[in-house]
Every structure is written in structure tokens, then in C-alpha cells.
mmCIF file of C-alpha atoms in Angstrom:
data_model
loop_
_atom_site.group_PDB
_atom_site.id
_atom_site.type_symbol
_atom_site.label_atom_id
_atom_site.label_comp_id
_atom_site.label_asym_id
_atom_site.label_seq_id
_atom_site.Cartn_x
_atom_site.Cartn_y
_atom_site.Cartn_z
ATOM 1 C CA UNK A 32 101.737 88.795 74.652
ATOM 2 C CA UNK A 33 104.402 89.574 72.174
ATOM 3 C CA UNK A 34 107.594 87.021 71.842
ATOM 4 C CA UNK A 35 111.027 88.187 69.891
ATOM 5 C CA UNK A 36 113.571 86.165 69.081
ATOM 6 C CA UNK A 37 116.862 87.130 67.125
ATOM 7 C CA UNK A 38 120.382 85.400 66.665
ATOM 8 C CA UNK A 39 123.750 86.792 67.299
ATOM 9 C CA UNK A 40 127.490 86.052 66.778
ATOM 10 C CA UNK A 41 130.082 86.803 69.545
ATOM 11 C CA UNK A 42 133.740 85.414 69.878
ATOM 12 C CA UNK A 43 133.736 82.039 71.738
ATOM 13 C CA UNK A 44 135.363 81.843 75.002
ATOM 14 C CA UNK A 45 137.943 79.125 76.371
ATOM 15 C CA UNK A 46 135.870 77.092 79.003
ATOM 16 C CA UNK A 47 139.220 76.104 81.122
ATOM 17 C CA UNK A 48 140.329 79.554 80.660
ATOM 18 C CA UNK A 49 137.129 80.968 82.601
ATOM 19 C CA UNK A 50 136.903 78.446 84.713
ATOM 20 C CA UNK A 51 140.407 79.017 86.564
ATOM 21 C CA UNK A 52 140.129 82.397 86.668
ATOM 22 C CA UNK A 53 136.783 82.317 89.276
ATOM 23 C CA UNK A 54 138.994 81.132 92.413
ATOM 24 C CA UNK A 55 140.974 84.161 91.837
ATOM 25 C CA UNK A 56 137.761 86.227 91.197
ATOM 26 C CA UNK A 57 136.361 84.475 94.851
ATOM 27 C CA UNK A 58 139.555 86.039 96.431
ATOM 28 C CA UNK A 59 139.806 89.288 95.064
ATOM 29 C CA UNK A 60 136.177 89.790 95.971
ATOM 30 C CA UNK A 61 136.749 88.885 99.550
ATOM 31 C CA UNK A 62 139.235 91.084 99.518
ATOM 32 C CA UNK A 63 137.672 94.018 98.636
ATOM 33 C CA UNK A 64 135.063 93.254 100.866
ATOM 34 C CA UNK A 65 137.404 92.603 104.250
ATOM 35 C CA UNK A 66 139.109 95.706 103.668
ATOM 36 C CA UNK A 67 135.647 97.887 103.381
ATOM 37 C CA UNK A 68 134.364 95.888 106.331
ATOM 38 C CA UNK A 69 137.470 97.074 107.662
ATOM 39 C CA UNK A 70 138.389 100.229 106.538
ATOM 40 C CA UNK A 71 142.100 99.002 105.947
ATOM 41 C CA UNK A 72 144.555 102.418 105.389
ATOM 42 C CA UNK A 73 145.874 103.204 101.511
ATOM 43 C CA UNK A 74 149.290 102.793 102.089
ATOM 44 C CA UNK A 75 148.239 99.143 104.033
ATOM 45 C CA UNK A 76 146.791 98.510 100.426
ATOM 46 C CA UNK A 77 149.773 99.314 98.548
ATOM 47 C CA UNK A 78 152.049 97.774 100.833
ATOM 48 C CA UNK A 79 150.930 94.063 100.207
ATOM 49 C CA UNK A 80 150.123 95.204 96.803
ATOM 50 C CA UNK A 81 154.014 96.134 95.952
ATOM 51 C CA UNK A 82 154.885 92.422 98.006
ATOM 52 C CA UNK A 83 152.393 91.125 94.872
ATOM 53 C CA UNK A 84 149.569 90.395 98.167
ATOM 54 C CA UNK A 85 145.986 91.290 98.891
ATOM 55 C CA UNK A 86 145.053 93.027 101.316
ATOM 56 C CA UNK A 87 143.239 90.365 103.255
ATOM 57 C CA UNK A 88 144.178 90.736 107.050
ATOM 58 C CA UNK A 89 140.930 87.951 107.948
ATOM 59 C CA UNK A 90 138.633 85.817 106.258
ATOM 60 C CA UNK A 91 134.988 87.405 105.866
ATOM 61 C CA UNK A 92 132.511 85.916 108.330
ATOM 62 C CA UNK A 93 129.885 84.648 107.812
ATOM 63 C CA UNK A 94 126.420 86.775 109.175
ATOM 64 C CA UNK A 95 128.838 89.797 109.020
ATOM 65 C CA UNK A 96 127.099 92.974 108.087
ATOM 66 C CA UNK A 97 128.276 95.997 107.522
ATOM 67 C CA UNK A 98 126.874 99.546 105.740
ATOM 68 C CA UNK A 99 129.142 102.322 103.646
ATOM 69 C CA UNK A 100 127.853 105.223 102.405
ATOM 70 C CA UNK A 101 127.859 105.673 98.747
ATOM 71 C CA UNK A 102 127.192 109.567 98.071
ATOM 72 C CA UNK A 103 125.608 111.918 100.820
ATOM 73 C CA UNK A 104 122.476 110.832 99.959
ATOM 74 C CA UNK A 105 122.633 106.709 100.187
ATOM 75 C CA UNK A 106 124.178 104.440 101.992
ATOM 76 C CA UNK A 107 124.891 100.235 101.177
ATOM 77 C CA UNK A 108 124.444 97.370 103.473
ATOM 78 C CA UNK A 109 125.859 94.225 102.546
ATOM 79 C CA UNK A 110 125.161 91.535 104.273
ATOM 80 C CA UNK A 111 126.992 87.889 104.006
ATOM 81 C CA UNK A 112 124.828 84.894 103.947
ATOM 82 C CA UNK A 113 127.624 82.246 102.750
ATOM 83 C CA UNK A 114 130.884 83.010 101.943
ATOM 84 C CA UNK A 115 132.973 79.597 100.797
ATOM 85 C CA UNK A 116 134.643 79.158 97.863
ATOM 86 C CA UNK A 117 134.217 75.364 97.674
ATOM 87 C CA UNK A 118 130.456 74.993 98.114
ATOM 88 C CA UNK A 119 128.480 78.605 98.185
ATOM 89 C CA UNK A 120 128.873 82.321 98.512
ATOM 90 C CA UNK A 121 125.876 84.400 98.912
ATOM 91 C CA UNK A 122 125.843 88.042 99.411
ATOM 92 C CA UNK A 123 122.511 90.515 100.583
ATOM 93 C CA UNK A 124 122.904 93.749 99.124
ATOM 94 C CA UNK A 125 120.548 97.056 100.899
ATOM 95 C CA UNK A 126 120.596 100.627 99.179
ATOM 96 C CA UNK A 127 118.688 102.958 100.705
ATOM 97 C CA UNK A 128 118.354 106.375 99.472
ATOM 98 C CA UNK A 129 117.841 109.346 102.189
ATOM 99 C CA UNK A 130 116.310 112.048 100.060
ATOM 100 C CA UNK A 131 112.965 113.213 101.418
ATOM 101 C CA UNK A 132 111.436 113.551 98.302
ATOM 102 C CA UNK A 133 109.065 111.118 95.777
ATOM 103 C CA UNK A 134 112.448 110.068 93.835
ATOM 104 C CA UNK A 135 113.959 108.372 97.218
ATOM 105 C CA UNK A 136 114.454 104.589 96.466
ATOM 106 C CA UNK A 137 114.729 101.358 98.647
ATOM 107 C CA UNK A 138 116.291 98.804 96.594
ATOM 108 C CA UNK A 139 117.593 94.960 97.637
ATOM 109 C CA UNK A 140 119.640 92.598 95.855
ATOM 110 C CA UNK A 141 120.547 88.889 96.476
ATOM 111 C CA UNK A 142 123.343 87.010 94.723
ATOM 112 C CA UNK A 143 124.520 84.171 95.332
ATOM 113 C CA UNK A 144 126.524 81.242 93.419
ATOM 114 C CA UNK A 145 128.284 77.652 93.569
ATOM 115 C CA UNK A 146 130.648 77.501 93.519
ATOM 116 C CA UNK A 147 134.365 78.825 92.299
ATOM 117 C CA UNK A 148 136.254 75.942 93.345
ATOM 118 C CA UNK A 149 133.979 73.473 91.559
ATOM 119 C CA UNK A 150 133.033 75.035 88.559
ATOM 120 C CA UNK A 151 131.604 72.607 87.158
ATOM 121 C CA UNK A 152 128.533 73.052 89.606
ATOM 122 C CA UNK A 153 128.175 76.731 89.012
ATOM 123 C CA UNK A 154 125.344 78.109 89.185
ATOM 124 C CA UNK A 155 124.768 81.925 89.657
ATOM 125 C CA UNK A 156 121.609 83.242 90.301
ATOM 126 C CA UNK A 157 120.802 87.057 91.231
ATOM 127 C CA UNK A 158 117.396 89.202 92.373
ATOM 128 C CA UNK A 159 116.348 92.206 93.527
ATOM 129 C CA UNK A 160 113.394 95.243 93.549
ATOM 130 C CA UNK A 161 113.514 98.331 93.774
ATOM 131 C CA UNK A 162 110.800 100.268 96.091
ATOM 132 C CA UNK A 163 109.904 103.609 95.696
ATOM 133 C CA UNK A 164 107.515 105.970 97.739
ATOM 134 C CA UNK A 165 104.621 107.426 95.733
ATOM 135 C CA UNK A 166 102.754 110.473 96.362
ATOM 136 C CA UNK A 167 100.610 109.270 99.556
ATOM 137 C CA UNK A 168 103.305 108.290 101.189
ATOM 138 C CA UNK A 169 103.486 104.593 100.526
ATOM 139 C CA UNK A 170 105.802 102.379 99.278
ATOM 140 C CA UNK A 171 105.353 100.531 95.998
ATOM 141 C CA UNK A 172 107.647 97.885 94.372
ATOM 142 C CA UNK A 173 108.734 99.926 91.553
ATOM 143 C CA UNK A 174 110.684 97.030 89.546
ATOM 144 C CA UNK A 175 111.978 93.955 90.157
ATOM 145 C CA UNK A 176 113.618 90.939 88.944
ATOM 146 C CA UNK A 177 115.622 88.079 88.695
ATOM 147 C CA UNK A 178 118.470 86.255 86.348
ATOM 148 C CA UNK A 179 120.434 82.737 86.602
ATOM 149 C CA UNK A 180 123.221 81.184 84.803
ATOM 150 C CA UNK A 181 123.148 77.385 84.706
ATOM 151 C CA UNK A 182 126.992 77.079 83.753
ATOM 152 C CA UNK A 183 127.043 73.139 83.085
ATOM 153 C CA UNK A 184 123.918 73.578 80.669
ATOM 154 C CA UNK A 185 125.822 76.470 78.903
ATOM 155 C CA UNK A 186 128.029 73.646 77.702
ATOM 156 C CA UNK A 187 126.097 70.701 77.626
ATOM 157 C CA UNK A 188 124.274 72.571 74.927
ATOM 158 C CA UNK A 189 127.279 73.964 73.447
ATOM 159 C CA UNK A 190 128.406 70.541 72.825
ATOM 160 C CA UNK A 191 125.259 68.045 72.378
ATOM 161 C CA UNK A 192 123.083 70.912 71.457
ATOM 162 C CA UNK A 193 120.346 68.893 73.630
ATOM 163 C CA UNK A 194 116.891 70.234 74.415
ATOM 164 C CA UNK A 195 115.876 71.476 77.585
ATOM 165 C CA UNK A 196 115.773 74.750 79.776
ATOM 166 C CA UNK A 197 117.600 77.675 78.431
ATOM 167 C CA UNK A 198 121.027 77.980 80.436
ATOM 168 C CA UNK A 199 120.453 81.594 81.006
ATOM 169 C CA UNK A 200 117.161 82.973 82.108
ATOM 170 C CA UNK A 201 116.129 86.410 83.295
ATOM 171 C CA UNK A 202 112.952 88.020 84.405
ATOM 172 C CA UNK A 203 112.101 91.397 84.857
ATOM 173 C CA UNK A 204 108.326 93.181 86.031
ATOM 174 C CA UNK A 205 107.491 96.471 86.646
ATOM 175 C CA UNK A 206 103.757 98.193 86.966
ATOM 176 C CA UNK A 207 102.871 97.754 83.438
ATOM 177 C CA UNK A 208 104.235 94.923 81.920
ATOM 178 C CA UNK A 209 106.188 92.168 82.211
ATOM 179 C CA UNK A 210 109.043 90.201 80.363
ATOM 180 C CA UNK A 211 111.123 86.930 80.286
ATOM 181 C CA UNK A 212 114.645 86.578 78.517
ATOM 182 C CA UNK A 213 115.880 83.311 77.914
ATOM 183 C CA UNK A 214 119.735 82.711 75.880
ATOM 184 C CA UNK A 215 120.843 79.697 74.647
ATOM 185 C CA UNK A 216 124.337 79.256 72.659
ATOM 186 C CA UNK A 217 124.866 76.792 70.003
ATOM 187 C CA UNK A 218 128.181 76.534 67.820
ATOM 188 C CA UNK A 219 128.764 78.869 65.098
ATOM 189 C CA UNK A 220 131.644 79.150 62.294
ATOM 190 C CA UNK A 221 135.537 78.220 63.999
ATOM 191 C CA UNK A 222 136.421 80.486 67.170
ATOM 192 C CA UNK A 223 132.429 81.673 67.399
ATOM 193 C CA UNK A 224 129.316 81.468 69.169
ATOM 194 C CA UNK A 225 125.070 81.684 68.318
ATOM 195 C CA UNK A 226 123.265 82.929 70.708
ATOM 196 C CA UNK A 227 119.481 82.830 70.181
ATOM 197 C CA UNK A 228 118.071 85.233 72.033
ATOM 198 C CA UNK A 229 114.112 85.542 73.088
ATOM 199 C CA UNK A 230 111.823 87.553 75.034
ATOM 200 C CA UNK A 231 108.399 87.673 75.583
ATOM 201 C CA UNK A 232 106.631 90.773 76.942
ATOM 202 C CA UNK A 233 103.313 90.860 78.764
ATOM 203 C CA UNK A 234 101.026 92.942 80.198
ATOM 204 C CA UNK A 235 100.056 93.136 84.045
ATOM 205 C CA UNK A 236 96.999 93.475 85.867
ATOM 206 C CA UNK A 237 94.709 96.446 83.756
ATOM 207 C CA UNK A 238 97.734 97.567 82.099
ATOM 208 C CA UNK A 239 97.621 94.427 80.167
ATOM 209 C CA UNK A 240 94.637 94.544 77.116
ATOM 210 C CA UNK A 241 96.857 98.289 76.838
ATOM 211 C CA UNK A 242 99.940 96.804 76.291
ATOM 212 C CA UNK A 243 98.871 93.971 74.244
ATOM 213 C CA UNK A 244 97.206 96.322 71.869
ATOM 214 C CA UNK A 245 100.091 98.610 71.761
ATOM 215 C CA UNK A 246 102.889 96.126 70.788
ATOM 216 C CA UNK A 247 100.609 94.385 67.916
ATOM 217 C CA UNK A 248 100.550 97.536 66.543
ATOM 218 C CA UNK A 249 104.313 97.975 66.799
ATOM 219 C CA UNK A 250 104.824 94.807 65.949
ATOM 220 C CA UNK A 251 106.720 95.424 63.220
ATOM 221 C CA UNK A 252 109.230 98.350 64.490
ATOM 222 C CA UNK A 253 109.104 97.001 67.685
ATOM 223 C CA UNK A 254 111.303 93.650 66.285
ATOM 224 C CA UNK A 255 112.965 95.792 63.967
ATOM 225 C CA UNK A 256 114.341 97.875 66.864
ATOM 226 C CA UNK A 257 115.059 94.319 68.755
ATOM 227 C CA UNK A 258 116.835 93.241 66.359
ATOM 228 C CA UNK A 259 119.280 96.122 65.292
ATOM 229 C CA UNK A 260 120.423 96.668 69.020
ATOM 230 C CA UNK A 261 121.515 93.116 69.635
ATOM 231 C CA UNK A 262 123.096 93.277 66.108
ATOM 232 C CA UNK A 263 124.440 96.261 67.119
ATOM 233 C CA UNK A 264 125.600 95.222 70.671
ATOM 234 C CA UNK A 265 127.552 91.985 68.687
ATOM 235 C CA UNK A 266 129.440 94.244 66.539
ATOM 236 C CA UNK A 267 130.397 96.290 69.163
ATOM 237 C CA UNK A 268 131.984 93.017 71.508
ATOM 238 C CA UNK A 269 133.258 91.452 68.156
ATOM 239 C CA UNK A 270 135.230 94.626 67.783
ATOM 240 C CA UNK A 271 136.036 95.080 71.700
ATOM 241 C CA UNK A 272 139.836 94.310 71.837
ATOM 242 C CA UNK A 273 139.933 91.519 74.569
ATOM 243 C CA UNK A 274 143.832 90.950 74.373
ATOM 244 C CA UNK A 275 144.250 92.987 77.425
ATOM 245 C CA UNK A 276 142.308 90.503 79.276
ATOM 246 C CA UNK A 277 143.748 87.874 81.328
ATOM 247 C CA UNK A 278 143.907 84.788 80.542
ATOM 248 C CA UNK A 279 145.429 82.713 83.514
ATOM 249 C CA UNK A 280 145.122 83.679 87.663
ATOM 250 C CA UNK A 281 148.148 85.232 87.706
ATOM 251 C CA UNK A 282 148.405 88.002 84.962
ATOM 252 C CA UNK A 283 144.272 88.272 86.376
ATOM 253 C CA UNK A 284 146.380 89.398 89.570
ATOM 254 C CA UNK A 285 148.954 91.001 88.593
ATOM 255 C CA UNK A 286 146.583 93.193 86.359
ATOM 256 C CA UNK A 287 144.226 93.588 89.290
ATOM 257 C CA UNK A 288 147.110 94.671 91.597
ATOM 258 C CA UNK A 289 149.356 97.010 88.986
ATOM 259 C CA UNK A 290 146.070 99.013 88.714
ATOM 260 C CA UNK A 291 145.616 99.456 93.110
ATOM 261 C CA UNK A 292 149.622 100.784 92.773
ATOM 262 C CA UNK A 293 148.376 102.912 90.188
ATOM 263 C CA UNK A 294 144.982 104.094 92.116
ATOM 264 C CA UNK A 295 146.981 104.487 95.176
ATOM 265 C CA UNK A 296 149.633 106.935 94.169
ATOM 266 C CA UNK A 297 147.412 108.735 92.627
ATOM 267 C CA UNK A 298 145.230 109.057 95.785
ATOM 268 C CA UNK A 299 148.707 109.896 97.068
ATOM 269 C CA UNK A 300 148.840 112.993 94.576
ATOM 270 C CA UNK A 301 145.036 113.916 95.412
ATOM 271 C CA UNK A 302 146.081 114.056 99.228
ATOM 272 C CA UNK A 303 149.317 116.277 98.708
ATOM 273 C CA UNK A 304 147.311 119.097 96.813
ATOM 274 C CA UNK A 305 144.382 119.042 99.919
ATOM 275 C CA UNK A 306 143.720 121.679 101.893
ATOM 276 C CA UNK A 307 144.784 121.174 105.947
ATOM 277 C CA UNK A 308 141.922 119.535 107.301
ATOM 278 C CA UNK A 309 140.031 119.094 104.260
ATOM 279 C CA UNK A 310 138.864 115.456 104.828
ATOM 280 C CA UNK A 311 140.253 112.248 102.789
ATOM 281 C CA UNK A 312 139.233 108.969 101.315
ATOM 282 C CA UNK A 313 140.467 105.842 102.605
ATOM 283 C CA UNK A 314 140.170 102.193 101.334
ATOM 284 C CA UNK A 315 138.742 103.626 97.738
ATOM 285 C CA UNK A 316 141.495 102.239 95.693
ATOM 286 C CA UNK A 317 141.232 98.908 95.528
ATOM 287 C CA UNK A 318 137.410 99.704 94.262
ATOM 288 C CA UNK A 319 138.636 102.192 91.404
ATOM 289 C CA UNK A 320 140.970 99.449 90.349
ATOM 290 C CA UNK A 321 138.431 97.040 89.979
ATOM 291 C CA UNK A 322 136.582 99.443 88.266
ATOM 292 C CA UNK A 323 139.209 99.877 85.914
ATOM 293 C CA UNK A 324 139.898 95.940 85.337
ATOM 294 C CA UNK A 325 136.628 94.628 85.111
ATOM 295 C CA UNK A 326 134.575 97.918 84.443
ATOM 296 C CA UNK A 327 136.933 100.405 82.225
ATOM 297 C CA UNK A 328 138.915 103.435 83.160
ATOM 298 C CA UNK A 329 135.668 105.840 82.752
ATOM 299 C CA UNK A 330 134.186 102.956 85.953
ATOM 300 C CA UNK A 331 133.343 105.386 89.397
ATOM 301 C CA UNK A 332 134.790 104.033 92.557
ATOM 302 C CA UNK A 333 132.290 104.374 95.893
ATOM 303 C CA UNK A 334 132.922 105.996 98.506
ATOM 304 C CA UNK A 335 134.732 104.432 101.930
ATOM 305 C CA UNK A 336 134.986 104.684 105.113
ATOM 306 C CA UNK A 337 132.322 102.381 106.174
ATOM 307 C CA UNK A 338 130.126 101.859 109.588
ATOM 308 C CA UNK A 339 130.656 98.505 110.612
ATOM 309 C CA UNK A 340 128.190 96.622 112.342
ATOM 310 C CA UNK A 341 127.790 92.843 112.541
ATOM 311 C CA UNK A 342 124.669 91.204 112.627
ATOM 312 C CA UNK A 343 123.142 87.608 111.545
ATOM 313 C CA UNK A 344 120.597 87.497 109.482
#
């Protein structure tokens, strides 16, 4: 077993400032998720998007489920477990991949938190493995893993620096090893935060006396290397420019919708220089501009068009 710990700096965030931006967040979500359920036309989009509206014809129901393909060769189900903004919203997210070969994948995801209206109950929590098919035909659980944020105990010891569980925890395993991440902030200089980071990596099953052996005798390098790229990660957010960045609901709105109007005329362009017949994309634009606002300009939209079905889980 091999445990690293290292401390970074990062720029302090506003607490009331994040917290009224996740209703927004809840709604802008659902949005994007009614209008791939479905399949709501571009110009639809871009209508209630020049009115300063999304797109949201319905509410999404709860048990809905509903698959879109993301490439030729896999396809996403998402189903909703929970879907309220005061109490809980859960989501159950299905890739399957549809290449017959060994590299075809079968991953799941939940994620689920609570809640946006009541942030001061949040709690987001997140897992998921990936399965992949080995050479006799069997599937094997290639990875998987798990994380949750315990938003109250971010601050509690932000402010009274008490002891107890770490408010962000994360666990990952695949076939050889395995390894637990655990952050917890503490007040730095004005305007910044600590974050002490650790990990501890183990070994699983035979792989472990391996793996044991191998990271004593990397001991050294192997912390070095920790440490640089979480120094190196800091510098980079330290020097990210986060102006841009909303700060309040509505410019988190207005920035979301600006870059849809932006997506969608140039989906407008895209369809003017196609071929007769050659097909289209619909309901894609409100998923590049997200990709844009949350993700950056070089973020890849999916694909659309989606077959609905509806089923309870």
C-alpha cells in the first residue's frame, strides 16, 4: 500500500455565488434533456432562445427513458430515476458500444444529487464501470468507480476546520490495483484555498505483492511525479481567466442562451451548403452550447435525433 499526499493553492470561490447558480444549472439540464427526449426542431430552439426562453415544452418524467445514438458505433440510454429540484434528481446513464470486436465496451453511470433548491443539503454522489469483453467471449468489469461531494462539510471545514470525513471522496479499481482519493480544503492566504490532497494505492487479488513491490521501489519518483502534476494542474486554474464566468442566474442564462443563437445559425450555415438529401442534425445545438459554456469552444457536441422509449425502472 502506498499513500501520497500533497497541498495545493487554487482561487477561493464565493459560496452564495455557487449556490444560486445550481437552480439555474437544474433547469438548463432539464432542458437539454426534454428537448433530446424530444427531438425539439433548431429553429424551435432558437425561437424561445431569441424570446430569452428554454426550450422546455414539458417537465421530464419521472421513469422516462430514452436512448440517442452518439457516433455509428454507440448509442446512450439515459434513464430518470428522480428528477426534482427541491429534494432529488437522479439520472441512469447506459453506453453501449456496437463494435464486434475485443475493444467494444458496456459502460453505466449513476448520478444523482440533493438538492439545487436547498443547497445547503447537497450532496452529489456519482458511479459507474465500465465492462469490456475479453478474448473468450466474456464480459469482465474493466474499471469502475465512485466519487461524492458532501457540500455542507466542504464548508464546515472551511470555516471550523473540524475533524471528520473528507468532504470529497473518490474511489477508483481496476484489475490490478486499487486507489482512494480523499480532498479536504482549509483556508489559505486572502481570496485562496488549501487543498490537501491524498491517495492511497493498493494492490488487488495476485496483482497485489506485484504492485506493492513496484511502487516501494518508485517510491520516490512516483511522489515526485504526484506532486508536480497537481502543482502543475494549480498553476494552470490560478492562471485560467474565470472573468467570463457567470456570476449570478441570469448572465449564467444569458451566456448559456447567446451561445444556442450562435450554435444555431451556424447549423443554419452548415444546412445551406448540404447537398439535396444529404441528411441533417437536429436538436445538437443546445449540446454544442453547453459544450462551449461549461466545457470550452474545442467541447464536441453528440449526436441527435434520439429513439424515444419510456420505461420505469
Amino acid at each position: 500500500m502506498t499513500r501520497l499526499r500533497h497541498t495545493i493553492a487554487t482561487r477561493a470561490l464565493d459560496r452564495r455565488e455557487v449556490e444560486s447558480l445550481l437552480p439555474t444549472l437544474h433547469e438548463i439540464a432539464e432542458s437539454m434533456l426534454v428537448q433530446q427526449a424530444d427531438a425539439i426542431p433548431e429553429e424551435e430552439i432558437r425561437r424561445c432562445a431569441e424570446r430569452g426562453e428554454l426550450a422546455l415544452p414539458r417537465r421530464l418524467r419521472q421513469g422516462e427513458r430514452f436512448t440517442a445514438p452518439l457516433d455509428d458505433t454507440a448509442r446512450l440510454t439515459t434513464s430518470v430515476w428522480a428528477w426534482d429540484r427541491r429534494a432529488q434528481s437522479a439520472l441512469k446513464l447506459e453506453l453501449a458500444s456496437e463494435r464486434p470486436d475485443l475493444e467494444a465496451a458496456e459502460g453505466t453511470a449513476e448520478v444523482s444529487f440533493r438538492s439545487a433548491e436547498h443547497p445547503g443539503r447537497l450532496e452529489v454522489s456519482a458511479r459507474g464501470a465500465l465492462n469490456r469483453w475479453t478474448v473468450f467471449g466474456r464480459r469482465m468489469v474493466w474499471g469502475e468507480g465512485s466519487a461524492r461531494l458532501d457540500w455542507p462539510r466542504w464548508w464546515e471545514a472551511l470555516t471550523t476546520g473540524a475533524d471528520g470525513p473528507a468532504p470529497v471522496t473518490a474511489q477508483a479499481a481496476f484489475t490490478p490495483a486499487r486507489a482512494t482519493v480523499a480532498i479536504t480544503p482549509s483556508r489559505g492566504e486572502p481570496g485562496e484555498w488549501l487543498l490537501e490532497i491524498s491517495v492511497t494505492v493498493t494492490g488487488r487479488g495476485i496483482w497485489r505483492p506485484l504492485v506493492g513491490t513496484a511502487l516501494w521501489l518508485a517510491r520516490g519518483a512516483v511522489r515526485r511525479r504526484f506532486a508536480e502534476q497537481l502543482d502543475e494542474a494549480a498553476r494552470e486554474l490560478r492562471d485560467e481567466d474565470f472573468g467570463r464566468f457567470p456570476r449570478t442566474p441570469e448572465e449564467l442564462l444569458a451566456l448559456y442562451l447567446e451561445s444556442v443563437l450562435r450554435e444555431t445559425g451556424e447549423d443554419e450555415e452548415d444546412a445551406e451548403d448540404q447537398e439535396p438529401g444529404e441528411p441533417g442534425e437536429e436538436g445538437g445545438a443546445h449540446r454544442a452550447a453547453v459544450g462551449e459554456v461549461f466545457l470550452g469552444k474545442d467541447g464536441e457536441a453528440n449526436a441527435a435525433g434520439p429513439d424515444r422509449t419510456t420505461d420505469r425502472p
